[in-house]
Amino acid sequence: MAVNFRVTAEDMIRTTGERVTNARIEILATLLKAEAALTHGEIEARLSQASGIDRVTVYRVLDWLTEQNLAHKISGDDRVWRFNVAGAASAHNHAHFKCNCCNRVICLDDLGRGFTPELPAGYTPQEIDLTIKGLCADCSPTNKTHDPRKHKVVTGRPRRAVVRS
């Protein structure tokens, strides 16, 4: 049976007790469909033109979803926020994996039970923000079909154009 992301998004929003709007449903459904965390621009590009949701509304809804713990934002070393649907109970206590080639970011929900770094006496952890960087399965050197030239950014730096004579 196929998952109806729009219905799931609407149900999740209803649990907050707040207003259920088309923009909130569409944006949360977009995050639910995604296989990786998305930037604001990627979310905006995935919304249908018919939805009529403008750029400012996307920003506002993403902030609202984050405040409601329906989504979380991931800071990238490229200074771009990425958004993903918040997981179950410990939405802020998980790691992320960022591909250094394609910049894809995914959540790693299983850090093991009770993962908390040892802190000095009197310190109380509230969130864990851990990013593991490397190459995803698609960009791995073992993937013979991968062409890193198709990406705009490799290892965090813009690629230079190669001039051939």
PDB file of C-alpha atoms in Angstrom:
ATOM      1  CA  MET A   1       0.000   0.000   0.000  1.00  0.00           C
ATOM      2  CA  ALA A   2       1.416   3.381  -1.036  1.00  0.00           C
ATOM      3  CA  VAL A   3       1.988   6.023   1.609  1.00  0.00           C
ATOM      4  CA  ASN A   4      -0.042   9.201   1.205  1.00  0.00           C
ATOM      5  CA  PHE A   5       2.453  11.779   2.468  1.00  0.00           C
ATOM      6  CA  ARG A   6      -0.111  14.579   2.376  1.00  0.00           C
ATOM      7  CA  VAL A   7      -2.491  12.694   4.719  1.00  0.00           C
ATOM      8  CA  THR A   8       0.388  11.771   7.020  1.00  0.00           C
ATOM      9  CA  ALA A   9       1.548  15.410   7.106  1.00  0.00           C
ATOM     10  CA  GLU A  10      -1.962  16.638   7.884  1.00  0.00           C
ATOM     11  CA  ASP A  11      -2.291  14.127  10.749  1.00  0.00           C
ATOM     12  CA  MET A  12       1.076  15.184  12.193  1.00  0.00           C
ATOM     13  CA  ILE A  13       0.092  18.865  12.075  1.00  0.00           C
ATOM     14  CA  ARG A  14      -3.273  18.163  13.733  1.00  0.00           C
ATOM     15  CA  THR A  15      -1.462  16.630  16.723  1.00  0.00           C
ATOM     16  CA  THR A  16       0.028  20.069  17.474  1.00  0.00           C
ATOM     17  CA  GLY A  17      -3.406  21.609  18.044  1.00  0.00           C
ATOM     18  CA  GLU A  18      -2.404  24.471  15.724  1.00  0.00           C
ATOM     19  CA  ARG A  19      -3.979  25.550  12.433  1.00  0.00           C
ATOM     20  CA  VAL A  20      -3.744  23.081   9.581  1.00  0.00           C
ATOM     21  CA  THR A  21      -2.879  25.057   6.430  1.00  0.00           C
ATOM     22  CA  ASN A  22      -2.167  23.983   2.880  1.00  0.00           C
ATOM     23  CA  ALA A  23       1.371  25.407   3.050  1.00  0.00           C
ATOM     24  CA  ARG A  24       2.182  23.472   6.228  1.00  0.00           C
ATOM     25  CA  ILE A  25       0.789  20.254   4.759  1.00  0.00           C
ATOM     26  CA  GLU A  26       2.607  20.638   1.417  1.00  0.00           C
ATOM     27  CA  ILE A  27       5.981  21.451   2.964  1.00  0.00           C
ATOM     28  CA  LEU A  28       5.815  18.713   5.600  1.00  0.00           C
ATOM     29  CA  ALA A  29       4.686  16.222   2.921  1.00  0.00           C
ATOM     30  CA  THR A  30       7.696  17.271   0.830  1.00  0.00           C
ATOM     31  CA  LEU A  31      10.009  16.528   3.769  1.00  0.00           C
ATOM     32  CA  LEU A  32       8.280  13.193   4.397  1.00  0.00           C
ATOM     33  CA  LYS A  33       8.823  12.168   0.736  1.00  0.00           C
ATOM     34  CA  ALA A  34      12.495  13.149   0.734  1.00  0.00           C
ATOM     35  CA  GLU A  35      15.153  10.514   1.244  1.00  0.00           C
ATOM     36  CA  ALA A  36      17.604  13.078   2.632  1.00  0.00           C
ATOM     37  CA  ALA A  37      17.561  16.466   4.329  1.00  0.00           C
ATOM     38  CA  LEU A  38      16.608  19.291   1.970  1.00  0.00           C
ATOM     39  CA  THR A  39      17.681  22.913   1.702  1.00  0.00           C
ATOM     40  CA  HIS A  40      15.115  25.688   1.477  1.00  0.00           C
ATOM     41  CA  GLY A  41      15.778  25.942  -2.247  1.00  0.00           C
ATOM     42  CA  GLU A  42      15.332  22.209  -2.777  1.00  0.00           C
ATOM     43  CA  ILE A  43      12.018  22.295  -0.921  1.00  0.00           C
ATOM     44  CA  GLU A  44      10.852  25.281  -2.944  1.00  0.00           C
ATOM     45  CA  ALA A  45      11.827  23.509  -6.189  1.00  0.00           C
ATOM     46  CA  ARG A  46       9.871  20.374  -5.223  1.00  0.00           C
ATOM     47  CA  LEU A  47       6.649  22.241  -4.462  1.00  0.00           C
ATOM     48  CA  SER A  48       4.258  22.320  -7.388  1.00  0.00           C
ATOM     49  CA  GLN A  49       3.648  25.652  -9.092  1.00  0.00           C
ATOM     50  CA  ALA A  50      -0.047  25.089  -8.439  1.00  0.00           C
ATOM     51  CA  SER A  51       0.511  25.205  -4.668  1.00  0.00           C
ATOM     52  CA  GLY A  52       1.084  28.975  -4.824  1.00  0.00           C
ATOM     53  CA  ILE A  53       3.541  28.825  -1.892  1.00  0.00           C
ATOM     54  CA  ASP A  54       6.100  31.618  -2.092  1.00  0.00           C
ATOM     55  CA  ARG A  55       9.669  31.715  -0.760  1.00  0.00           C
ATOM     56  CA  VAL A  56       8.833  33.671   2.407  1.00  0.00           C
ATOM     57  CA  THR A  57       6.038  31.250   3.291  1.00  0.00           C
ATOM     58  CA  VAL A  58       8.455  28.332   2.901  1.00  0.00           C
ATOM     59  CA  TYR A  59      10.841  29.998   5.402  1.00  0.00           C
ATOM     60  CA  ARG A  60       8.027  30.692   7.862  1.00  0.00           C
ATOM     61  CA  VAL A  61       6.585  27.190   7.638  1.00  0.00           C
ATOM     62  CA  LEU A  62      10.019  25.595   8.097  1.00  0.00           C
ATOM     63  CA  ASP A  63      10.547  27.707  11.227  1.00  0.00           C
ATOM     64  CA  TRP A  64       7.084  26.698  12.487  1.00  0.00           C
ATOM     65  CA  LEU A  65       7.690  22.984  11.781  1.00  0.00           C
ATOM     66  CA  THR A  66      10.985  23.219  13.681  1.00  0.00           C
ATOM     67  CA  GLU A  67       9.328  24.983  16.636  1.00  0.00           C
ATOM     68  CA  GLN A  68       6.656  22.260  16.729  1.00  0.00           C
ATOM     69  CA  ASN A  69       9.323  19.502  16.645  1.00  0.00           C
ATOM     70  CA  LEU A  70       7.861  18.134  13.419  1.00  0.00           C
ATOM     71  CA  ALA A  71      11.101  18.914  11.587  1.00  0.00           C
ATOM     72  CA  HIS A  72      14.646  19.699  12.554  1.00  0.00           C
ATOM     73  CA  LYS A  73      17.291  21.760  10.867  1.00  0.00           C
ATOM     74  CA  ILE A  74      20.830  20.679  10.295  1.00  0.00           C
ATOM     75  CA  SER A  75      23.628  23.202  10.010  1.00  0.00           C
ATOM     76  CA  GLY A  76      26.030  22.541   7.192  1.00  0.00           C
ATOM     77  CA  ASP A  77      29.641  23.552   6.828  1.00  0.00           C
ATOM     78  CA  ASP A  78      28.518  25.281   3.613  1.00  0.00           C
ATOM     79  CA  ARG A  79      26.397  27.631   5.803  1.00  0.00           C
ATOM     80  CA  VAL A  80      23.171  26.243   4.362  1.00  0.00           C
ATOM     81  CA  TRP A  81      20.447  24.887   6.621  1.00  0.00           C
ATOM     82  CA  ARG A  82      18.954  21.551   5.664  1.00  0.00           C
ATOM     83  CA  PHE A  83      15.615  20.323   6.974  1.00  0.00           C
ATOM     84  CA  ASN A  84      14.347  16.843   7.697  1.00  0.00           C
ATOM     85  CA  VAL A  85      11.313  15.373   9.401  1.00  0.00           C
ATOM     86  CA  ALA A  86      11.964  15.019  13.119  1.00  0.00           C
ATOM     87  CA  GLY A  87      12.338  11.427  14.242  1.00  0.00           C
ATOM     88  CA  ALA A  88      10.651   9.838  17.195  1.00  0.00           C
ATOM     89  CA  ALA A  89      11.397  10.653  20.828  1.00  0.00           C
ATOM     90  CA  SER A  90      15.002  11.871  20.577  1.00  0.00           C
ATOM     91  CA  ALA A  91      14.847  14.156  17.561  1.00  0.00           C
ATOM     92  CA  HIS A  92      17.848  16.186  18.704  1.00  0.00           C
ATOM     93  CA  ASN A  93      20.002  13.278  19.836  1.00  0.00           C
ATOM     94  CA  HIS A  94      21.162  11.720  16.626  1.00  0.00           C
ATOM     95  CA  ALA A  95      23.989  12.108  14.164  1.00  0.00           C
ATOM     96  CA  HIS A  96      24.009  13.084  10.510  1.00  0.00           C
ATOM     97  CA  PHE A  97      26.052  11.861   7.571  1.00  0.00           C
ATOM     98  CA  LYS A  98      27.106  14.393   4.929  1.00  0.00           C
ATOM     99  CA  CYS A  99      28.558  13.274   1.625  1.00  0.00           C
ATOM    100  CA  ASN A 100      31.635  15.332   0.741  1.00  0.00           C
ATOM    101  CA  CYS A 101      30.950  14.832  -2.956  1.00  0.00           C
ATOM    102  CA  CYS A 102      27.233  15.403  -3.573  1.00  0.00           C
ATOM    103  CA  ASN A 103      26.476  17.221  -0.266  1.00  0.00           C
ATOM    104  CA  ARG A 104      23.598  14.854   0.536  1.00  0.00           C
ATOM    105  CA  VAL A 105      22.751  14.823   4.257  1.00  0.00           C
ATOM    106  CA  ILE A 106      20.915  11.964   5.962  1.00  0.00           C
ATOM    107  CA  CYS A 107      19.957  11.333   9.573  1.00  0.00           C
ATOM    108  CA  LEU A 108      21.623   8.492  11.460  1.00  0.00           C
ATOM    109  CA  ASP A 109      19.048   7.679  14.093  1.00  0.00           C
ATOM    110  CA  ASP A 110      20.871   4.829  15.807  1.00  0.00           C
ATOM    111  CA  LEU A 111      23.755   6.083  17.926  1.00  0.00           C
ATOM    112  CA  GLY A 112      23.141   3.321  20.403  1.00  0.00           C
ATOM    113  CA  ARG A 113      21.161   3.408  23.606  1.00  0.00           C
ATOM    114  CA  GLY A 114      22.060   6.118  26.059  1.00  0.00           C
ATOM    115  CA  PHE A 115      24.715   7.811  23.901  1.00  0.00           C
ATOM    116  CA  THR A 116      25.816  10.855  25.854  1.00  0.00           C
ATOM    117  CA  PRO A 117      29.360  12.141  25.896  1.00  0.00           C
ATOM    118  CA  GLU A 118      30.949  12.504  29.317  1.00  0.00           C
ATOM    119  CA  LEU A 119      30.646  16.114  30.376  1.00  0.00           C
ATOM    120  CA  PRO A 120      32.261  18.017  33.255  1.00  0.00           C
ATOM    121  CA  ALA A 121      30.407  18.036  36.574  1.00  0.00           C
ATOM    122  CA  GLY A 122      27.365  20.295  36.544  1.00  0.00           C
ATOM    123  CA  TYR A 123      26.943  20.305  32.749  1.00  0.00           C
ATOM    124  CA  THR A 124      23.626  19.090  31.295  1.00  0.00           C
ATOM    125  CA  PRO A 125      23.391  18.129  27.620  1.00  0.00           C
ATOM    126  CA  GLN A 126      20.284  19.282  25.759  1.00  0.00           C
ATOM    127  CA  GLU A 127      21.106  18.500  22.135  1.00  0.00           C
ATOM    128  CA  ILE A 128      23.741  16.530  20.276  1.00  0.00           C
ATOM    129  CA  ASP A 129      24.841  17.837  16.884  1.00  0.00           C
ATOM    130  CA  LEU A 130      27.208  15.321  15.342  1.00  0.00           C
ATOM    131  CA  THR A 131      28.014  15.166  11.642  1.00  0.00           C
ATOM    132  CA  ILE A 132      29.997  12.355  10.108  1.00  0.00           C
ATOM    133  CA  LYS A 133      31.501  13.297   6.743  1.00  0.00           C
ATOM    134  CA  GLY A 134      32.552  10.979   3.961  1.00  0.00           C
ATOM    135  CA  LEU A 135      31.218   9.533   0.727  1.00  0.00           C
ATOM    136  CA  CYS A 136      27.696   8.135   0.314  1.00  0.00           C
ATOM    137  CA  ALA A 137      27.102   4.831  -1.477  1.00  0.00           C
ATOM    138  CA  ASP A 138      26.333   6.653  -4.742  1.00  0.00           C
ATOM    139  CA  CYS A 139      29.589   8.662  -4.632  1.00  0.00           C
ATOM    140  CA  SER A 140      31.805   5.878  -3.285  1.00  0.00           C
ATOM    141  CA  PRO A 141      34.900   5.000  -5.335  1.00  0.00           C
ATOM    142  CA  THR A 142      33.483   1.459  -5.549  1.00  0.00           C
ATOM    143  CA  ASN A 143      30.514   2.799  -7.557  1.00  0.00           C
ATOM    144  CA  LYS A 144      31.900   2.626 -11.105  1.00  0.00           C
ATOM    145  CA  THR A 145      28.948   4.561 -12.573  1.00  0.00           C
ATOM    146  CA  HIS A 146      29.559   7.656 -10.426  1.00  0.00           C
ATOM    147  CA  ASP A 147      30.879  10.795 -12.115  1.00  0.00           C
ATOM    148  CA  PRO A 148      31.968  13.420  -9.522  1.00  0.00           C
ATOM    149  CA  ARG A 149      32.095  16.086 -12.248  1.00  0.00           C
ATOM    150  CA  LYS A 150      28.288  16.229 -12.207  1.00  0.00           C
ATOM    151  CA  HIS A 151      28.354  17.950  -8.798  1.00  0.00           C
ATOM    152  CA  LYS A 152      28.876  21.683  -8.421  1.00  0.00           C
ATOM    153  CA  VAL A 153      30.823  21.283  -5.195  1.00  0.00           C
ATOM    154  CA  VAL A 154      33.417  18.699  -4.259  1.00  0.00           C
ATOM    155  CA  THR A 155      34.918  18.597  -0.737  1.00  0.00           C
ATOM    156  CA  GLY A 156      33.323  21.914   0.208  1.00  0.00           C
ATOM    157  CA  ARG A 157      35.034  24.038  -2.467  1.00  0.00           C
ATOM    158  CA  PRO A 158      33.575  25.256  -5.763  1.00  0.00           C
ATOM    159  CA  ARG A 159      34.975  23.367  -8.732  1.00  0.00           C
ATOM    160  CA  ARG A 160      37.088  25.357 -11.163  1.00  0.00           C
ATOM    161  CA  ALA A 161      36.318  25.210 -14.811  1.00  0.00           C
ATOM    162  CA  VAL A 162      38.850  23.244 -16.801  1.00  0.00           C
ATOM    163  CA  VAL A 163      39.958  24.917 -20.020  1.00  0.00           C
ATOM    164  CA  ARG A 164      41.226  22.511 -22.650  1.00  0.00           C
ATOM    165  CA  SER A 165      42.879  23.483 -25.867  1.00  0.00           C
TER     166      SER A 165
END
